[in-house]
Coordinates of C-alpha atoms and ligand atoms in Angstrom, one line a residue:
M135 CA 0.0 0.0 0.0
L136 CA 1.3 3.5 -0.9
A137 CA 1.4 5.9 2.1
S138 CA -1.1 8.7 1.8
P139 CA 0.2 12.3 2.0
S140 CA -1.4 12.6 5.5
V141 CA 0.7 9.6 6.7
S142 CA 3.9 11.1 5.3
S143 CA 3.1 14.4 7.1
L144 CA 3.0 12.6 10.4
Y145 CA 6.8 12.2 10.1
D146 CA 7.3 15.9 11.1
R147 CA 6.2 15.0 14.6
V148 CA 8.6 12.1 15.1
R149 CA 11.5 12.9 12.8
R150 CA 13.9 13.6 15.7
F151 CA 13.5 10.1 17.0
I152 CA 13.0 8.0 13.8
P153 CA 15.7 7.9 11.0
P154 CA 14.2 8.4 7.5
A155 CA 15.0 4.8 6.4
E156 CA 13.2 3.4 9.4
W157 CA 10.3 5.7 8.9
L158 CA 9.9 4.3 5.3
S159 CA 9.5 0.8 6.7
F160 CA 6.7 2.1 9.0
E161 CA 4.6 4.1 6.5
D162 CA 2.7 1.1 5.0
D163 CA 1.7 -0.2 8.4
I164 CA 0.6 3.2 9.7
A165 CA -1.6 3.8 6.6
A166 CA -3.1 0.3 7.0
I167 CA -3.8 0.7 10.7
R168 CA -5.4 4.1 10.2
A169 CA -7.7 2.6 7.5
L170 CA -8.5 -0.4 9.6
K171 CA -9.5 1.8 12.6
K172 CA -12.2 3.5 10.4
K173 CA -13.3 0.2 8.9
R174 CA -13.7 -1.5 12.2
N175 CA -14.8 1.5 14.3
A176 CA -11.8 0.9 16.5
V177 CA -9.7 3.1 18.7
I178 CA -6.2 2.6 19.9
L179 CA -5.2 3.3 23.5
A180 CA -1.4 3.7 23.9
H181 CA 0.6 3.9 27.1
N182 CA 3.3 6.5 27.5
Y183 CA 5.9 3.8 27.1
Q184 CA 4.9 2.9 23.6
T185 CA 7.4 3.9 20.8
P186 CA 6.9 7.2 19.0
E187 CA 5.5 5.7 15.7
I188 CA 2.7 4.1 17.8
F189 CA 2.2 6.9 20.3
H190 CA 2.2 9.8 17.8
C191 CA 1.1 8.2 14.5
V192 CA -1.7 5.6 15.2
A193 CA -2.9 6.1 18.8
D194 CA -6.2 7.9 19.6
I195 CA -5.9 8.1 23.3
V196 CA -2.5 8.3 25.1
G197 CA -1.5 8.6 28.7
D198 CA -0.5 6.7 31.9
S199 CA -2.5 3.8 33.2
L200 CA -4.9 6.0 35.2
A201 CA -5.7 8.2 32.2
L202 CA -6.2 5.2 29.9
A203 CA -8.5 3.6 32.5
R204 CA -10.5 6.8 32.9
R205 CA -10.8 7.6 29.2
A206 CA -11.6 4.0 28.2
V207 CA -15.0 4.5 30.0
D208 CA -16.1 7.1 27.4
V209 CA -14.9 5.3 24.3
E210 CA -17.7 4.9 21.8
A211 CA -16.0 2.5 19.4
D212 CA -16.9 -1.2 18.9
V213 CA -13.3 -2.3 19.2
I214 CA -10.6 -1.0 21.6
L215 CA -7.0 -2.0 20.9
V216 CA -4.7 -1.6 23.8
A217 CA -1.1 -0.8 22.9
G218 CA 0.3 -1.6 26.3
V219 CA 0.7 -4.6 28.5
H220 CA -1.8 -7.3 29.5
F221 CA -3.0 -5.8 32.8
M222 CA -3.9 -2.6 31.0
A223 CA -6.0 -4.5 28.5
E224 CA -7.7 -6.3 31.3
T225 CA -8.6 -3.0 33.0
T226 CA -10.0 -1.7 29.8
K227 CA -12.1 -4.8 29.4
L228 CA -13.3 -4.5 33.0
L229 CA -14.5 -1.0 32.3
N230 CA -15.9 -1.7 28.9
P231 CA -17.4 -5.2 29.2
A232 CA -19.6 -4.9 26.1
K233 CA -16.8 -3.9 23.8
T234 CA -14.2 -6.1 22.0
V235 CA -10.8 -5.4 23.6
L236 CA -7.7 -6.5 21.7
I237 CA -4.1 -6.7 22.7
P238 CA -1.6 -7.3 19.9
D239 CA 0.6 -9.7 21.9
M240 CA -0.7 -11.8 24.8
Q241 CA 2.8 -12.2 26.2
A242 CA 3.1 -8.5 26.9
G243 CA 3.3 -9.0 30.7
C244 CA 4.7 -7.1 33.6
S245 CA 7.2 -8.1 36.4
L246 CA 4.9 -6.4 39.0
A247 CA 1.8 -8.2 37.8
D248 CA 3.7 -11.5 37.9
S249 CA 4.9 -10.9 41.5
I250 CA 1.7 -11.7 43.3
T251 CA -1.3 -14.1 43.1
P252 CA -4.7 -14.3 44.7
A253 CA -3.4 -17.1 47.0
D254 CA -0.7 -14.6 48.2
I255 CA -3.4 -12.1 49.0
A256 CA -5.4 -14.8 51.0
L257 CA -2.2 -15.4 53.1
L258 CA -1.8 -11.6 53.6
R259 CA -5.4 -11.3 54.8
Q260 CA -4.8 -14.1 57.3
A261 CA -1.6 -12.4 58.6
H262 CA -3.2 -8.9 58.8
P263 CA -6.9 -9.4 59.6
G264 CA -9.1 -6.4 58.9
V265 CA -6.3 -4.4 57.1
P266 CA -7.5 -3.1 53.7
I267 CA -5.6 -4.1 50.6
V268 CA -4.7 -1.3 48.2
T269 CA -3.6 -2.8 44.9
Y270 CA -1.6 -1.1 42.3
V271 CA -3.3 -1.3 38.9
N272 CA -0.2 -3.2 37.6
T273 CA -1.8 -6.5 38.6
S274 CA -4.0 -9.2 37.1
A275 CA -7.8 -9.0 37.2
A276 CA -7.7 -12.0 39.6
V277 CA -5.5 -10.1 42.1
K278 CA -7.6 -7.0 41.8
A279 CA -10.7 -9.1 42.5
A280 CA -9.1 -10.3 45.7
S281 CA -8.3 -6.7 46.8
D282 CA -10.3 -3.9 48.3
I283 CA -9.4 -1.0 46.1
C284 CA -6.9 -0.2 43.3
C285 CA -4.5 2.7 43.0
T286 CA -2.0 4.0 40.4
S287 CA 1.3 5.8 40.9
G288 CA -0.6 9.0 40.3
N289 CA -3.2 8.6 43.0
A290 CA -1.7 6.2 45.6
K291 CA -1.3 8.7 48.4
Q292 CA -4.9 10.0 47.9
I293 CA -6.3 6.5 47.9
V294 CA -4.3 5.4 51.0
E295 CA -5.4 8.5 52.9
G296 CA -9.0 8.4 51.5
L297 CA -9.7 5.1 53.2
G298 CA -9.6 6.8 56.7
V299 CA -7.7 3.9 58.4
K300 CA -4.4 3.8 60.3
K301 CA -2.9 0.9 58.4
V302 CA -3.1 -0.5 54.9
L303 CA -1.4 -3.3 52.9
M304 CA -0.1 -1.8 49.6
I305 CA 0.7 -4.4 46.9
P306 CA 2.7 -5.4 44.9
D307 CA 5.3 -2.7 44.4
E308 CA 7.6 -2.5 47.4
Y309 CA 9.3 0.7 46.3
L310 CA 6.0 2.6 45.5
A311 CA 4.7 1.5 48.9
H312 CA 7.9 2.9 50.6
N313 CA 7.9 6.1 48.6
I314 CA 4.2 6.7 49.5
A315 CA 4.9 5.8 53.2
R316 CA 7.3 8.7 53.4
Q317 CA 4.5 11.1 52.5
T318 CA 1.7 10.0 54.8
D319 CA 1.0 9.1 58.5
V320 CA -0.9 6.0 57.4
E321 CA 1.2 2.9 58.2
I322 CA 1.9 0.9 55.0
I323 CA 2.8 -2.7 54.8
A324 CA 4.5 -3.6 51.5
W325 CA 4.9 -6.7 49.3
H326 CA 8.2 -7.5 47.6
G327 CA 7.3 -6.9 43.9
H328 CA 9.5 -4.7 41.8
C329 CA 9.3 -3.2 38.3
E330 CA 12.2 -4.7 36.4
V331 CA 12.7 -1.4 34.5
H332 CA 12.7 1.1 37.4
E333 CA 14.5 -1.0 40.0
L334 CA 17.7 -0.7 37.8
F335 CA 18.2 3.0 38.5
T336 CA 20.5 3.8 41.4
A337 CA 21.2 6.9 43.5
D338 CA 24.7 6.9 42.1
D339 CA 23.3 7.3 38.6
V340 CA 21.6 10.5 39.8
R341 CA 24.8 11.8 41.4
Q342 CA 26.7 11.1 38.2
L343 CA 24.0 12.8 36.1
R344 CA 24.3 16.0 38.2
E345 CA 28.1 15.9 37.9
N346 CA 28.0 15.5 34.1
H347 CA 25.0 17.9 33.6
P348 CA 25.1 20.7 36.2
G349 CA 21.6 22.2 36.6
V350 CA 19.8 19.2 35.1
Q351 CA 16.3 18.6 36.6
V352 CA 15.9 14.9 37.6
L353 CA 12.4 13.5 37.6
A354 CA 11.9 10.0 39.0
H355 CA 9.0 7.5 38.7
P356 CA 7.9 6.3 42.2
E357 CA 8.5 2.7 41.1
C358 CA 12.2 3.6 41.5
P359 CA 14.0 2.7 44.7
P360 CA 13.5 5.2 47.6
D361 CA 17.1 6.3 47.6
V362 CA 16.8 7.3 43.9
V363 CA 13.6 9.2 44.6
A364 CA 15.3 11.0 47.5
E365 CA 18.1 12.2 45.1
A366 CA 15.6 13.4 42.5
D367 CA 14.1 16.9 42.2
F368 CA 10.6 15.6 41.7
A369 CA 8.9 12.2 41.8
G370 CA 5.6 11.4 40.1
S371 CA 3.7 9.3 37.7
T372 CA 4.4 9.6 33.9
A373 CA 1.5 12.1 33.6
W374 CA 3.0 14.2 36.4
M375 CA 6.4 14.1 34.7
S376 CA 4.8 15.3 31.4
D377 CA 3.0 18.1 33.2
F378 CA 6.2 19.1 35.0
V379 CA 8.1 19.5 31.7
A380 CA 5.1 21.4 30.1
S381 CA 4.8 23.9 33.0
K382 CA 8.4 24.4 34.1
K383 CA 10.1 24.0 30.8
P384 CA 13.5 23.1 32.3
A385 CA 16.6 23.7 30.1
Q386 CA 17.8 20.1 30.7
V387 CA 15.8 17.3 32.1
V388 CA 16.1 13.6 32.7
L389 CA 13.2 11.3 33.2
L390 CA 14.2 8.2 35.2
T391 CA 11.7 5.8 33.6
E392 CA 11.1 3.8 30.4
C393 CA 13.0 5.1 27.3
S394 CA 10.1 5.9 25.0
M395 CA 8.6 8.3 27.6
S396 CA 11.4 10.8 26.9
D397 CA 10.9 10.6 23.2
N398 CA 7.1 11.0 23.5
V399 CA 7.3 14.1 25.8
A400 CA 10.3 15.6 23.8
A401 CA 8.1 15.6 20.6
D402 CA 6.0 18.3 22.2
H403 CA 8.9 20.2 23.8
P404 CA 11.7 20.8 21.3
E405 CA 13.1 23.6 23.4
V406 CA 13.9 21.2 26.3
E407 CA 17.0 19.1 26.2
F408 CA 16.3 15.5 27.4
I409 CA 19.3 13.7 28.8
R410 CA 18.6 10.0 28.2
P411 CA 19.8 7.4 30.6
C412 CA 16.7 5.1 30.5
N413 CA 15.8 1.5 30.6
L414 CA 13.6 -0.4 28.1
C415 CA 10.6 -2.4 29.2
P416 CA 10.7 -5.6 27.2
H417 CA 7.0 -6.2 27.7
M418 CA 5.9 -2.8 26.3
K419 CA 8.3 -3.3 23.4
R420 CA 6.4 -6.5 22.3
I421 CA 3.9 -4.2 20.8
T422 CA 4.8 -3.1 17.3
L423 CA 3.0 -1.5 14.3
A424 CA 3.1 -4.9 12.6
N425 CA 1.3 -6.8 15.4
I426 CA -1.2 -3.9 15.9
R427 CA -2.1 -4.2 12.2
A428 CA -2.4 -8.0 12.4
A429 CA -4.6 -7.6 15.5
L430 CA -7.0 -5.3 13.7
E431 CA -7.0 -7.4 10.6
Q432 CA -7.5 -10.8 12.3
N433 CA -9.4 -9.6 15.4
Q434 CA -6.7 -11.0 17.7
H435 CA -6.0 -11.4 20.6
E436 CA -9.3 -10.8 22.4
V437 CA -9.1 -10.2 26.1
L438 CA -11.8 -12.0 28.1
I439 CA -12.2 -12.2 31.8
D440 CA -14.0 -14.8 33.8
P441 CA -17.3 -13.1 34.9
A442 CA -16.8 -14.2 38.5
V443 CA -13.4 -12.5 38.6
A444 CA -14.5 -9.5 36.6
H445 CA -17.2 -8.4 39.1
G446 CA -14.8 -8.1 42.0
A447 CA -12.0 -6.6 39.9
R448 CA -14.3 -4.0 38.4
L449 CA -15.5 -3.0 41.9
A450 CA -11.9 -2.5 43.0
V451 CA -11.2 -0.3 40.0
Q452 CA -14.4 1.6 40.3
R453 CA -13.8 2.4 44.0
M454 CA -10.5 3.9 42.9
L455 CA -12.1 6.0 40.1
A456 CA -14.8 7.2 42.6
I457 CA -12.0 8.6 44.9
Ligands
SF4_1268 S1 7.7 -0.7 32.9 FE1 7.7 -2.0 34.7 S2 5.7 -1.7 35.6 FE2 5.6 -1.0 33.5 S3 4.9 -2.8 32.3 FE3 7.2 -2.7 32.2 S4 7.7 -4.1 34.0 FE4 5.6 -3.5 34.3

């Protein structure tokens, strides 16, 4: 298929991140995906960690997991394709049970989601009777169903304090739990899950960055270890990082998070210099233009959730959205 002029013009947005030869290899898939979306009345939700050719050239709704969860509720399309990892597609299906939800690769998982099971939660409830379980959205639907309420990195403090209790269990991200514990009087009991991307950053990385780039603003995701967050100028979800860059317009900035995040924010802020030590998420990178196109052409892979699990998991997500 020949790329239409409108597809070629999309290149302006991403030319700083995609070499011309690579772009040529993308044009055909981008044109096909845009046509398939119309034909199937489909929309594409893309997480901030998706590559620029997906994020800027085929996605309809972009953001962090909270934004995607919220905006998925208002989607009018028949088909929602999630360019992200499996737990995000499950959350989308929970909030849109009547719609067809597709994920291009069923193996797009998450080290945090894999770190805990409903059986682990049952043991936690036995060990801590009566203590509410606040579950990060980076978990399976079955784990959400076994929990009391969900949270994201953007609203975790608000959720923990909104419960009006003295003690909560916060699962599965140990570092997020410890980072939130430093901001609140609520006692937080953590689990031992880690994000395999954010756990790699060290406080020494931050000190080196400051030495090499005096004046650089360092923004850390709260899935980073607490000593990294302590060395940073600001810690917050990917949405907060994006807002920070838009409002403060620092001369130089580093985002301690997944690599594509810097590219996607930099596309809107050419005046800001992004220093780029970053780590790739192998799960997010399973999603490509080619498998998005195949997913829309072949209606694969449909995300389905056992109705018995879906009811409890939906309640946990809806309680979060209500707060
Ligand atoms: S970046 Fe970390 S938390 Fe996000 S999907 Fe990858 S492994 Fe999971």
